[in-house]
Amino acid sequence: MESIFYTLQDHMTFTKGTIYVLMVLILAGFVAYWTFLSGREEEEPGTSTHHHEG
């Protein structure tokens, strides 16, 4: 990737756009990971493998 920045404004605009794309990807990945983890917790009623004392 070859980019030539002639001014600070060019550099800042490119960097800002790159960060926005990166943050969208990170947030989408986090939501997908959270969905994967929370989907594992769903159980049928009465089939719990956890033993509660008391």
PDB file of C-alpha atoms in Angstrom, residues 4-54:
ATOM      1  CA  ILE A   4       1.880   9.858  -0.411  1.00  0.00           C
ATOM      2  CA  PHE A   5       0.711  12.476   2.062  1.00  0.00           C
ATOM      3  CA  TYR A   6       1.448  16.031   1.013  1.00  0.00           C
ATOM      4  CA  THR A   7      -0.156  17.718   3.990  1.00  0.00           C
ATOM      5  CA  LEU A   8      -0.999  16.950   7.581  1.00  0.00           C
ATOM      6  CA  GLN A   9      -4.677  17.136   6.650  1.00  0.00           C
ATOM      7  CA  ASP A  10      -4.221  14.334   4.082  1.00  0.00           C
ATOM      8  CA  HIS A  11      -2.522  12.178   6.695  1.00  0.00           C
ATOM      9  CA  MET A  12      -5.150  12.863   9.375  1.00  0.00           C
ATOM     10  CA  THR A  13      -8.049  12.163   6.993  1.00  0.00           C
ATOM     11  CA  PHE A  14      -6.524   8.851   5.904  1.00  0.00           C
ATOM     12  CA  THR A  15      -5.767   7.850   9.499  1.00  0.00           C
ATOM     13  CA  LYS A  16      -9.252   8.775  10.698  1.00  0.00           C
ATOM     14  CA  GLY A  17     -10.883   6.728   7.944  1.00  0.00           C
ATOM     15  CA  THR A  18      -8.653   3.760   8.697  1.00  0.00           C
ATOM     16  CA  ILE A  19      -9.491   3.913  12.405  1.00  0.00           C
ATOM     17  CA  TYR A  20     -13.238   4.076  11.678  1.00  0.00           C
ATOM     18  CA  VAL A  21     -13.025   0.966   9.501  1.00  0.00           C
ATOM     19  CA  LEU A  22     -10.940  -0.807  12.140  1.00  0.00           C
ATOM     20  CA  MET A  23     -13.401   0.069  14.915  1.00  0.00           C
ATOM     21  CA  VAL A  24     -16.381  -1.210  12.891  1.00  0.00           C
ATOM     22  CA  LEU A  25     -14.563  -4.504  12.326  1.00  0.00           C
ATOM     23  CA  ILE A  26     -13.660  -4.789  16.016  1.00  0.00           C
ATOM     24  CA  LEU A  27     -17.235  -4.067  17.127  1.00  0.00           C
ATOM     25  CA  ALA A  28     -18.678  -6.560  14.634  1.00  0.00           C
ATOM     26  CA  GLY A  29     -16.191  -9.175  15.827  1.00  0.00           C
ATOM     27  CA  PHE A  30     -17.072  -8.480  19.457  1.00  0.00           C
ATOM     28  CA  VAL A  31     -20.801  -8.841  18.784  1.00  0.00           C
ATOM     29  CA  ALA A  32     -20.225 -12.116  16.919  1.00  0.00           C
ATOM     30  CA  TYR A  33     -18.019 -13.439  19.735  1.00  0.00           C
ATOM     31  CA  TRP A  34     -20.527 -12.350  22.403  1.00  0.00           C
ATOM     32  CA  THR A  35     -23.336 -14.070  20.496  1.00  0.00           C
ATOM     33  CA  PHE A  36     -21.243 -17.231  20.254  1.00  0.00           C
ATOM     34  CA  LEU A  37     -20.553 -17.221  23.997  1.00  0.00           C
ATOM     35  CA  SER A  38     -24.101 -16.388  25.087  1.00  0.00           C
ATOM     36  CA  GLY A  39     -25.545 -19.026  22.760  1.00  0.00           C
ATOM     37  CA  ARG A  40     -23.679 -21.711  24.678  1.00  0.00           C
ATOM     38  CA  GLU A  41     -25.474 -20.799  27.923  1.00  0.00           C
ATOM     39  CA  GLU A  42     -28.977 -21.620  26.695  1.00  0.00           C
ATOM     40  CA  GLU A  43     -30.342 -24.833  28.177  1.00  0.00           C
ATOM     41  CA  GLU A  44     -33.656 -26.626  28.137  1.00  0.00           C
ATOM     42  CA  PRO A  45     -35.666 -26.217  31.355  1.00  0.00           C
ATOM     43  CA  GLY A  46     -34.998 -29.039  33.778  1.00  0.00           C
ATOM     44  CA  THR A  47     -31.794 -30.221  32.103  1.00  0.00           C
ATOM     45  CA  SER A  48     -29.396 -28.079  34.081  1.00  0.00           C
ATOM     46  CA  THR A  49     -26.028 -29.669  34.764  1.00  0.00           C
ATOM     47  CA  HIS A  50     -25.364 -27.260  37.627  1.00  0.00           C
ATOM     48  CA  HIS A  51     -26.052 -28.507  41.129  1.00  0.00           C
ATOM     49  CA  HIS A  52     -27.310 -25.904  43.551  1.00  0.00           C
ATOM     50  CA  GLU A  53     -27.059 -26.597  47.252  1.00  0.00           C
ATOM     51  CA  GLY A  54     -29.547 -25.268  49.700  1.00  0.00           C
TER      52      GLY A  54
END
